[in-house]
Coordinates of C-alpha atoms in Angstrom, one line a residue:
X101 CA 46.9 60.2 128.5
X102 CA 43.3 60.8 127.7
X103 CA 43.2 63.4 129.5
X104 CA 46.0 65.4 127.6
X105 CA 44.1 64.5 124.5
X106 CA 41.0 66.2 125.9
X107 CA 43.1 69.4 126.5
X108 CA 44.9 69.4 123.8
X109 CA 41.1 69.5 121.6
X110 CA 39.9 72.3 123.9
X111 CA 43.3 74.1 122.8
X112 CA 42.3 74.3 118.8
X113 CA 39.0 74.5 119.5
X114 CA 39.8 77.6 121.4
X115 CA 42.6 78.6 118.2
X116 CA 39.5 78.1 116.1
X117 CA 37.3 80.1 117.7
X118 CA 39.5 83.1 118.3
X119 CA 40.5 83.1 114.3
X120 CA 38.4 86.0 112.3
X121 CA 38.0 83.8 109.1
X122 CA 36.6 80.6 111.4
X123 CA 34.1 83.0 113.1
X124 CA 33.2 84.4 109.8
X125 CA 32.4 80.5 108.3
X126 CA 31.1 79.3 110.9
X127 CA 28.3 82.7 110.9
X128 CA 27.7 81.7 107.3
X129 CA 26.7 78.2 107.8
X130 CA 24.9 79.9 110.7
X131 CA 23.0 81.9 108.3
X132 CA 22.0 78.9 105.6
X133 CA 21.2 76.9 108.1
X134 CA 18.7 79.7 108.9
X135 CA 17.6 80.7 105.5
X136 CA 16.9 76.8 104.9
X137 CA 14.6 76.8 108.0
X138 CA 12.7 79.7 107.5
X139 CA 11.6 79.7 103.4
X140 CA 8.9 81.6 104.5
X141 CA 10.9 84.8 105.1
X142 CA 12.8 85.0 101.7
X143 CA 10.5 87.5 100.6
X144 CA 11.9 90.1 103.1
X145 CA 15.5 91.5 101.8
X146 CA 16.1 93.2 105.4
X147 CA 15.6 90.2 107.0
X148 CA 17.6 87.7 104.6
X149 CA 20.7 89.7 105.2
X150 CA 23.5 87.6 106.5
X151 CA 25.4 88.7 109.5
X152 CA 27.9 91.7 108.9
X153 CA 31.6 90.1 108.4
X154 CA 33.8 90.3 110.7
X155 CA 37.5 93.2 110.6
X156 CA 39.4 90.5 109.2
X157 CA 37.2 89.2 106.3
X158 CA 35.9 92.9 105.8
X159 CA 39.5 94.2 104.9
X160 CA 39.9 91.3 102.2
X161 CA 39.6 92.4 98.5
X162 CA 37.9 89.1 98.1
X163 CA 35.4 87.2 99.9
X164 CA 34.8 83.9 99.9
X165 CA 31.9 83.6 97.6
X166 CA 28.6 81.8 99.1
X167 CA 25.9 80.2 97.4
X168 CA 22.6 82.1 96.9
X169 CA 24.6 85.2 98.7
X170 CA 26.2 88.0 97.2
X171 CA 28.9 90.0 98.8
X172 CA 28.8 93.7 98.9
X173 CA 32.5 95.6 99.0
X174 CA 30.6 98.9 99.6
X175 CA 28.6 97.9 102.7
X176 CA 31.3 95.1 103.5
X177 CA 28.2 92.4 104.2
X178 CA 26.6 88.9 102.5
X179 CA 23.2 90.1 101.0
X180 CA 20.6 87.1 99.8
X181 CA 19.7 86.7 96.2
X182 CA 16.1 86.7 95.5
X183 CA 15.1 84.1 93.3
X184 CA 12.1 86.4 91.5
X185 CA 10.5 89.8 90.8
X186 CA 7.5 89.7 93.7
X187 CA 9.2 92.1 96.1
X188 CA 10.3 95.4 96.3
X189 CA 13.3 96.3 95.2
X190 CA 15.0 92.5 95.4
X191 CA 18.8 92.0 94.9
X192 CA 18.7 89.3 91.8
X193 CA 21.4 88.7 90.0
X194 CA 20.3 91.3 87.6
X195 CA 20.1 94.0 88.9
X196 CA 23.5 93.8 90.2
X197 CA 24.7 93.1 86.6
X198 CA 23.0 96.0 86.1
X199 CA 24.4 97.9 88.7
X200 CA 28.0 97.0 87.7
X201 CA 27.2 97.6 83.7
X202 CA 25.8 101.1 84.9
X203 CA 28.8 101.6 86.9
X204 CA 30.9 100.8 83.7
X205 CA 29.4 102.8 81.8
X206 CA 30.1 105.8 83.7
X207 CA 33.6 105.6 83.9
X208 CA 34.1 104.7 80.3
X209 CA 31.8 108.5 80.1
X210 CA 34.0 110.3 82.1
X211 CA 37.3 108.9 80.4
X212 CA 36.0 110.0 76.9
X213 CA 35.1 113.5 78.0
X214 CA 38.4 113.6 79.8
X215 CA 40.7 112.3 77.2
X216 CA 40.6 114.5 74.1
X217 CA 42.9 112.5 72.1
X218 CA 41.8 108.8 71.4
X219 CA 44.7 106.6 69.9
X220 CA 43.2 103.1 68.2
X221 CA 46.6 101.5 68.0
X222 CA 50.0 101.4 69.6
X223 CA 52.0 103.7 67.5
X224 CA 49.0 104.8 65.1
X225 CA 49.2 108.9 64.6
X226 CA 49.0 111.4 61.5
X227 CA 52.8 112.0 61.8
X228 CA 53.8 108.3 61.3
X229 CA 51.0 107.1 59.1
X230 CA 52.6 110.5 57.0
X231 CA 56.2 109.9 57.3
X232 CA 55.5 106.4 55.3
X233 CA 53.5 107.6 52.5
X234 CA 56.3 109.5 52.2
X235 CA 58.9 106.6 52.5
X236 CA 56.7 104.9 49.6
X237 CA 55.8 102.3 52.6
X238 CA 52.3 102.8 51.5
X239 CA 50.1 103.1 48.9
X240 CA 47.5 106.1 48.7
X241 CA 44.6 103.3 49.3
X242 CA 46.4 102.6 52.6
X243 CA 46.9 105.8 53.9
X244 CA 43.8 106.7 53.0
X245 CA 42.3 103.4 55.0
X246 CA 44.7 104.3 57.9
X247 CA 43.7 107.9 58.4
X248 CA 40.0 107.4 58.2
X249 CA 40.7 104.5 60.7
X250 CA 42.5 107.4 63.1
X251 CA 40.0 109.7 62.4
X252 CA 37.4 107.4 63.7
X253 CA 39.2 106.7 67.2
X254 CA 39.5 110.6 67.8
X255 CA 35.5 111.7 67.3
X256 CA 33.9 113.3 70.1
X257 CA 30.5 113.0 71.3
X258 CA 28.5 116.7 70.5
X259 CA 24.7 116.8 71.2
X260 CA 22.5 118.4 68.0
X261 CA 19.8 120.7 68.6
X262 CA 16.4 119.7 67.3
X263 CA 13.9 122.3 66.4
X264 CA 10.7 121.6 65.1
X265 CA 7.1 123.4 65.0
X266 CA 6.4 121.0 67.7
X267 CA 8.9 121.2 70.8
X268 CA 6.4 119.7 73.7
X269 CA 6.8 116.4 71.2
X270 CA 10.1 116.8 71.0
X271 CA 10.6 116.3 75.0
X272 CA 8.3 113.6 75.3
X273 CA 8.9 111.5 72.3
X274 CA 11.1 108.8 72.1
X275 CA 13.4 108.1 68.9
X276 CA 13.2 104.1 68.2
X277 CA 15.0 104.3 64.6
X278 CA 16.8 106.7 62.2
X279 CA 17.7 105.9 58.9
X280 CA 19.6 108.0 56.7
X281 CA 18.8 108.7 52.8
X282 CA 21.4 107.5 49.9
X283 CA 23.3 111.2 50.1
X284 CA 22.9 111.1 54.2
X285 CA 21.0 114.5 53.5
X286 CA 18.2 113.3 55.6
X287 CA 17.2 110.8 58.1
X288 CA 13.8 109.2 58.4
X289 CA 13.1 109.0 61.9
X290 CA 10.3 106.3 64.0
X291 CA 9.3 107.6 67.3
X292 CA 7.2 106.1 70.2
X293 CA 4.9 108.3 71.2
X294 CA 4.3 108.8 75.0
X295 CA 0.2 108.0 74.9
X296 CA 1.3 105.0 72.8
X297 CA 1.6 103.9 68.9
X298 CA 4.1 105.7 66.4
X299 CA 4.9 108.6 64.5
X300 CA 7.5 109.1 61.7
X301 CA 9.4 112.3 61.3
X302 CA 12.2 113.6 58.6
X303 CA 15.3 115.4 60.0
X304 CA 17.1 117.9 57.2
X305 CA 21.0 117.7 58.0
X306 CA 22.0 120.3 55.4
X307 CA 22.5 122.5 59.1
X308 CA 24.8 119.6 60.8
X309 CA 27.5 121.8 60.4
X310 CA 30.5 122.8 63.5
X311 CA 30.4 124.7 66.1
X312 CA 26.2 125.0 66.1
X313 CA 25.2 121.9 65.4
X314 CA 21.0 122.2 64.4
X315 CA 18.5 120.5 62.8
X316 CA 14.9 120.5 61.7
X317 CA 12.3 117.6 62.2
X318 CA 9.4 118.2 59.6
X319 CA 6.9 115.6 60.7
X320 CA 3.6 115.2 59.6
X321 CA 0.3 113.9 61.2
X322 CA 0.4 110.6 60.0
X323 CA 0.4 108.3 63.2
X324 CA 0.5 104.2 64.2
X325 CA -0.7 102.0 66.8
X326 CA 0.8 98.7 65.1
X327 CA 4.6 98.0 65.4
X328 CA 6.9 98.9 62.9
X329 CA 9.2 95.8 61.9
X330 CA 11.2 97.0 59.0
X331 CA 11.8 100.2 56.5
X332 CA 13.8 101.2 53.8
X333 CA 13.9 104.1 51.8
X334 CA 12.4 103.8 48.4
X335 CA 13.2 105.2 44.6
X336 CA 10.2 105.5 43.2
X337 CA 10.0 108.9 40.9
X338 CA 13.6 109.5 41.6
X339 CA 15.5 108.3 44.2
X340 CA 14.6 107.8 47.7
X341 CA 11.4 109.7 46.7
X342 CA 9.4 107.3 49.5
X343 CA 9.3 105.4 52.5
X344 CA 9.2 101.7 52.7
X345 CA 7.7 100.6 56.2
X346 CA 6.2 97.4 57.1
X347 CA 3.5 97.1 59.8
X348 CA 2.6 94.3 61.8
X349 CA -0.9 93.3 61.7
X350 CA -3.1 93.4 65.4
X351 CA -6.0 91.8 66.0
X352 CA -8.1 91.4 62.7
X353 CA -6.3 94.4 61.3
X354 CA -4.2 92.6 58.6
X355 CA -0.3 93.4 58.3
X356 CA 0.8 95.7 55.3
X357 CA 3.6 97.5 53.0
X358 CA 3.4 100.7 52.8
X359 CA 5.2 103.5 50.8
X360 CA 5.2 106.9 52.2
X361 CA 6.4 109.7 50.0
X362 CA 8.6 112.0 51.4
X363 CA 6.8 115.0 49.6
X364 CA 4.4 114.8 52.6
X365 CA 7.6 116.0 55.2
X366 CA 9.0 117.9 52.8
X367 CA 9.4 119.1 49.4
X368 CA 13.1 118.4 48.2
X369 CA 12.3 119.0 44.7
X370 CA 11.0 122.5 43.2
X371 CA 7.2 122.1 42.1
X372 CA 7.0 118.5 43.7
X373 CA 3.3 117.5 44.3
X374 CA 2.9 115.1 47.6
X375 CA 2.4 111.5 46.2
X376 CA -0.2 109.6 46.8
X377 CA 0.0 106.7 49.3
X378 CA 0.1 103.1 48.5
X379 CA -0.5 100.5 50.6
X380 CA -0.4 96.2 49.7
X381 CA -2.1 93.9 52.2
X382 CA 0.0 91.2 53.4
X383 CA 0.2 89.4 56.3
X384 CA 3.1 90.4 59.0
X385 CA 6.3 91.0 57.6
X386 CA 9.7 90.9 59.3
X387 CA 11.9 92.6 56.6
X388 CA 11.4 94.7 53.6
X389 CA 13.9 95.9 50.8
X390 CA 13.3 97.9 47.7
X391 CA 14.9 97.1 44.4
X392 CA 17.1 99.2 42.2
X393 CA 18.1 96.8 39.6
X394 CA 17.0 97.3 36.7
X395 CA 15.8 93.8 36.0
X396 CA 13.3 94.2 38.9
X397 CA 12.6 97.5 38.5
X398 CA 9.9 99.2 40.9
X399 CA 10.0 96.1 43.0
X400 CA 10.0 95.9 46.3
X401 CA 10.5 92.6 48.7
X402 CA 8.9 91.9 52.0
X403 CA 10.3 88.7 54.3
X404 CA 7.5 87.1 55.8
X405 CA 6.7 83.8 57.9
X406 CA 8.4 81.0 55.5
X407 CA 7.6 82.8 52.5
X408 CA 9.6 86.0 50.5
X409 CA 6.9 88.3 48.5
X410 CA 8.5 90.3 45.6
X411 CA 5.7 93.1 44.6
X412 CA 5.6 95.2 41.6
X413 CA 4.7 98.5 42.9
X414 CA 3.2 99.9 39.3
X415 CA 1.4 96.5 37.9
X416 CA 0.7 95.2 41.2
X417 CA 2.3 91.4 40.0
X418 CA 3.4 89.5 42.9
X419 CA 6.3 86.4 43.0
X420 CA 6.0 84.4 45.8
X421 CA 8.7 82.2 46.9
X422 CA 8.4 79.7 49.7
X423 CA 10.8 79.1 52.7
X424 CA 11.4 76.6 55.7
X425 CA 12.1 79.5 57.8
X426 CA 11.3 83.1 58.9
X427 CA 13.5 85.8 56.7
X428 CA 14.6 88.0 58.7
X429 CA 16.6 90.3 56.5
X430 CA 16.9 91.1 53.0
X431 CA 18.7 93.0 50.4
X432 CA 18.6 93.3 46.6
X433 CA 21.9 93.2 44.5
X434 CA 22.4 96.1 41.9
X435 CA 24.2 94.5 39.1
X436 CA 23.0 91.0 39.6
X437 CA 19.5 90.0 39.4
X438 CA 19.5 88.3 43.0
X439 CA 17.9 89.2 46.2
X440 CA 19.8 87.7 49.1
X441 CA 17.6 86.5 52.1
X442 CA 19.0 85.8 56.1
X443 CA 16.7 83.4 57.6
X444 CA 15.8 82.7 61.4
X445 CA 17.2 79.3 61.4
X446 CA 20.7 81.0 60.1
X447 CA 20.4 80.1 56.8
X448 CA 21.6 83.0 53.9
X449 CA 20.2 82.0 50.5
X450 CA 20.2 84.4 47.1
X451 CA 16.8 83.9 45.5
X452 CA 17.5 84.4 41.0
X453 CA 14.4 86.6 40.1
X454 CA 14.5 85.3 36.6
X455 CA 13.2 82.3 37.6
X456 CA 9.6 82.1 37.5
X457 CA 8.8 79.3 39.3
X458 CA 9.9 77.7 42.2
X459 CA 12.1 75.0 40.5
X460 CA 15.8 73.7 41.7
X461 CA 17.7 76.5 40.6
X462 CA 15.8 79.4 42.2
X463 CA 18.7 79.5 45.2
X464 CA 21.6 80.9 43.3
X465 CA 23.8 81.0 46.6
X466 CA 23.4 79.3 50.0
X467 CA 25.9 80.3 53.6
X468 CA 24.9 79.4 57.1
X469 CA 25.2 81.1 60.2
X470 CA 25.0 79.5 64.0
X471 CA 22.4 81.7 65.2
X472 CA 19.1 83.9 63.4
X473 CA 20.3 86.2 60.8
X474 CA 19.8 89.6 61.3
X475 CA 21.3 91.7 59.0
X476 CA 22.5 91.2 55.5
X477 CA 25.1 93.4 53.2
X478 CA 26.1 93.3 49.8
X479 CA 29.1 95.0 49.0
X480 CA 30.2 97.0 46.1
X481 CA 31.8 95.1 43.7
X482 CA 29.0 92.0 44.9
X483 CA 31.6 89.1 45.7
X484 CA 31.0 89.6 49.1
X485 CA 28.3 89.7 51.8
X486 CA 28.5 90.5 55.4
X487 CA 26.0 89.2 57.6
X488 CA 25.2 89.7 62.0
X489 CA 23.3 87.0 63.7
X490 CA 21.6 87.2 67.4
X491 CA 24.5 85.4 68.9
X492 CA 26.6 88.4 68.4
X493 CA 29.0 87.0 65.4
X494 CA 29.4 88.9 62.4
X495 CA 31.1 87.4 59.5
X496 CA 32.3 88.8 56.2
X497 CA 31.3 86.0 53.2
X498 CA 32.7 85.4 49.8
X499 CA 30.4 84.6 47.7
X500 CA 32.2 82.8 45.0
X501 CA 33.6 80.5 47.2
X502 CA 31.0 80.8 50.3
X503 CA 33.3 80.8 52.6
X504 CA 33.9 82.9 55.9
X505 CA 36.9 84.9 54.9
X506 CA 36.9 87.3 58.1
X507 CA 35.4 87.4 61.5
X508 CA 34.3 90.9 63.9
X509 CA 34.7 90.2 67.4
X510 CA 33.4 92.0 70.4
X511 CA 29.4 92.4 68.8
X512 CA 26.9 91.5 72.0
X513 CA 23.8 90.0 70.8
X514 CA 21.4 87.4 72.3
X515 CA 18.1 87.7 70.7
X516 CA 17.2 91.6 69.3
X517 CA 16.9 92.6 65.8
X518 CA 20.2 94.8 65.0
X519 CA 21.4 96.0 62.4
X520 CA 24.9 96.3 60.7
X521 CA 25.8 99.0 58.8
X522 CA 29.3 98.7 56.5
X523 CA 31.2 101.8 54.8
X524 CA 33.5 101.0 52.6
X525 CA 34.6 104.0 51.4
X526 CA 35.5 104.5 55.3
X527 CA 36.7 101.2 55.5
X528 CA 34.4 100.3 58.9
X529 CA 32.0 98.5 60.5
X530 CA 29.4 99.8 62.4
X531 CA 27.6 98.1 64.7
X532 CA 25.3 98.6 68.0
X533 CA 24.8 95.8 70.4
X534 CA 22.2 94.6 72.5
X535 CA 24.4 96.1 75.7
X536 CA 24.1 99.9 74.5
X537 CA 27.7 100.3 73.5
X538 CA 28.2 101.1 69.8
X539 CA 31.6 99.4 68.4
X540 CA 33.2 100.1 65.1
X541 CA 36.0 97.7 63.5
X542 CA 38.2 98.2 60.7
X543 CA 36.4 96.4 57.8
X544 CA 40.0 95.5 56.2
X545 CA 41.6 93.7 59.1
X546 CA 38.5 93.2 61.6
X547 CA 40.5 95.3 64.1
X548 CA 38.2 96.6 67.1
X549 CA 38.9 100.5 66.6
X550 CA 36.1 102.1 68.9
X551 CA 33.6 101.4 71.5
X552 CA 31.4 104.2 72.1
X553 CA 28.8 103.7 75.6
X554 CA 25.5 105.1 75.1
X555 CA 24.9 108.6 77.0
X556 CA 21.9 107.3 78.8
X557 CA 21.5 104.5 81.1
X558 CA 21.4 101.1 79.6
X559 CA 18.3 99.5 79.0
X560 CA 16.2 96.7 76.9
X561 CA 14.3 99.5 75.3
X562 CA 17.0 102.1 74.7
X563 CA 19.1 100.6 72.2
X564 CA 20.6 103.6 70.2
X565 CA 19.8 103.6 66.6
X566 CA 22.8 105.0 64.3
X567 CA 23.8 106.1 61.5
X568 CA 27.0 106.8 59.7
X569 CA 28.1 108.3 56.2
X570 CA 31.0 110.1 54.6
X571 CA 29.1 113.1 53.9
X572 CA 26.6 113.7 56.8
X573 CA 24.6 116.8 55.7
X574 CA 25.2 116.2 51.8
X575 CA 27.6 116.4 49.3
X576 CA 30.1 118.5 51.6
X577 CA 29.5 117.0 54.9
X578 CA 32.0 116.0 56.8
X579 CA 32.4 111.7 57.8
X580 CA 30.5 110.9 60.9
X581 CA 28.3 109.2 63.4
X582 CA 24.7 110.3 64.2
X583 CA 23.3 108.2 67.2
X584 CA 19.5 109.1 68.6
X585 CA 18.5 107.4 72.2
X586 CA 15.6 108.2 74.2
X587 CA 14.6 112.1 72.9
X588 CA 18.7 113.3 71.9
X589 CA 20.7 113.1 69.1
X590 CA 24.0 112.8 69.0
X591 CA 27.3 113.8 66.6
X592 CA 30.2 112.2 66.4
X593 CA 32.0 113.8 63.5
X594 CA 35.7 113.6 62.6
X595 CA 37.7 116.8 63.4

């Protein structure tokens, strides 16, 4: 009897043995037991490779997934995960998110340059959204909502040509933000010069018109080493006559606000003598906004380190209003006399500039957010805010109740400094996140409408910077996108 037992172990032993997925677990353990004998070869990525599956695991769609191992479908073989950065080229969990983000990205490239029509929704075209308005199913706001929404889902991506007096900095320098004027007539531009430090730059759209899409960059030799946190344009002698920017301070070199007028790029007003700079000393600022109310006239706000600064440009009188937390972003309100402030520790607060001291009722409105603020909106008719924080959630406010009232999903952020940018009169959100890919939502019914990948490989540094208006070029432009990354600019306008 025991000896029937014995033979009847040798016999599954043997079944074991000849089976592809035993001979494949039992090479794994193998191979850990291995790796956990010899730590002092996990710096080699040749070595650390686990043994090559066998026919029958290698034609599986999925392997069985192995602790500190990462299985390869293209090479059909267990690599090791490298724990840090000290060799060359190491396989870290990383660089294959990289790798499969990259991958991604391509093929959502290739379907947009293959598919010339883009739908947003099921069912949603010219010739229904027409046949209703025609029915009386909808109002003239609602088709006209509708059809910009359309429009939207059906730009294409065209590169602009930049010329400039300068085209050896044109190829070398990289764009880090554009900002666009109030009539989207020009775009102030920050770019990171290859020897190091910054240079600023105005585009002229008036020539952003189809099929030859060119610009001109008139720059201008003024040049930074320090880092520049936040601008705005400015309305001092008429409107958006300067440059706001805010510099960080290095070493003993003290922060500062600085406005630029944009007489030195160029003249947009007949006989216009270039302004004279002025600069105010403060230490480093993370935001800046400028104020067009008329109860703060000529006043422009800088967010710093527990502390908002609100400086009168022509009498040089400073308010200074104290915080328990960095402000991140600002904005002033046109009709009301407020200035509304997102805070580091997700706090939103509206600071009443009519009061001159720091009593109880100098915070007219308080909201909270999970995460840091990083962009704040007003919107037209000032009852509601919209607000993005660095854990990706975007969240439209009313103010008179303060409560969330909609929610944009799909926004990737985990700790940069984005902004939002919200068109009303397009009835969109537009916003870039920290993964490259620009998304725009329907601002009405927080409906994801478009998500655009960047046209250059993703990367911390390469964030695109964008920019959108109704009338890109001026008063008869046409609705669109402008998006710069590394040295391009891009056009996505409606056609």
């Amino acid at each position: 009897m025991h000896k029937n037992n014995r033979q009847n172990r040798r016999r599954v032993r043997r079944g074991h043995q000849q089976n592809p997925w035993f001979r494949q677990h039992v090479s794994d353990e193998r191979c850990n037991t291995v790796a956990q004998q010899s730590p002092q070869d996990s710096g080699r990525a040749d070595d650390d490779e686990a043994p090559s599956t066998s026919s029958g695991t290698a034609g599986s769609s999925s392997a069985p997934d192995l602790p500190g191992y990462y299985f390869d479908p293209e090479k059909k073989r267990y690599f090791r995960l490298l724990p840090g950065h000290n060799n060359c080229n190491p396989l870290t969990k990383e660089s294959i998110r990289h790798k499969e983000m990259e991958s991604k990205r391509l093929q959502l490239l290739e379907e947009e340059d293959k598919q010339k029509k883009k739908i947003a929704r099921m069912g949603f075209n010219a010739s229904s959204l027409l046949q209703k308005n025609k029915l009386g199913f909808l109002n003239a706001t609602s088709y006209c909502r509708l059809a910009h929404e359309l429009r939207v889902s059906c730009m294409q991506r065209k590169k602009v040509q930049i010329q400039s007096s300068d085209p050896s900095a044109l190829a070398s320098d990289r764009f880090n933000l554009i900002l666009a004027d109030t009539n989207s007539d020009r775009l102030f531009t920050v770019n990171d010069v290859k020897v190091g430090g910054s240079k600023y730059g105005i585009i002229s759209l008036r020539g952003l018109k189809t099929p030859s899409l060119k610009v001109h960059m008139h720059e201008n030799l003024y040049f930074t080493n320090r880092k520049v946190n936040s601008v705005c344009w400015a309305s001092l002698n008429h409107l958006d006559s300067h440059i706001l920017l805010c510099l960080m301070g290095i070493a003993e070199t003290p922060g500062c606000a600085t406005l630029l007028p944009a007489s030195l790029f160029v003249s947009s007003h007949p006989g216009e003598r270039p302004g004279m700079l002025c600069s105010f000393r403060i230490p480093g600022a993370w935001s800046c906004a400028w104020s067009l109310n008329i109860q703060a006239n000529n006043c422009f706000s800088t967010g710093l380190s527990r502390r908002v600064l609100v400086t009168n440009v022509v009498t040089g009188h400073r308010q200074s209003f104290g915080t328990s937390s960095d402000v991140l972003a600002q904005q002033f309100a046109l009709m009301a006399p407020l200035l509304f402030n997102g805070c580091r520790s997700g706090e939103i607060f509206a600071i009443d500039l009519r009061c001159r001291n720091q009593g109880k009722g100098w915070k007219a409105t308080r909201l909270f957010h999970d995460s840091a603020v990083t962009s704040v909106q007003i919107l037209q008719e000032e009852q509601n805010l919209m607000a993005s924080d660095m854990a990706g959630t975007i969240k439209l406010w009313d103010l008179r109740t303060t409560k969330c009232i909609r929610q944009y999903e799909g926004h990737v952020n985990e700790y940069a400094y984005l902004p939002l940018h919200v068109h009303e009169e397009e009835g969109i959100v537009v916003a870039v996140g920290q993964d490259c890919y620009t998304r725009i939502w329907s601002f009405h019914d927080a409906c994801l409408l478009r998500t655009i990948p960047s046209p250059h490989p993703t990367s911390k540094s390469d964030i695109p910077s964008v920019a959108f208006s109704s009338r890109l070029g001026g008063f008869r432009g046409a609705p669109g996108l402008l998006m710069a990354v590394q040295q391009d600019l891009y056009c996505f306008s409606y056609n």
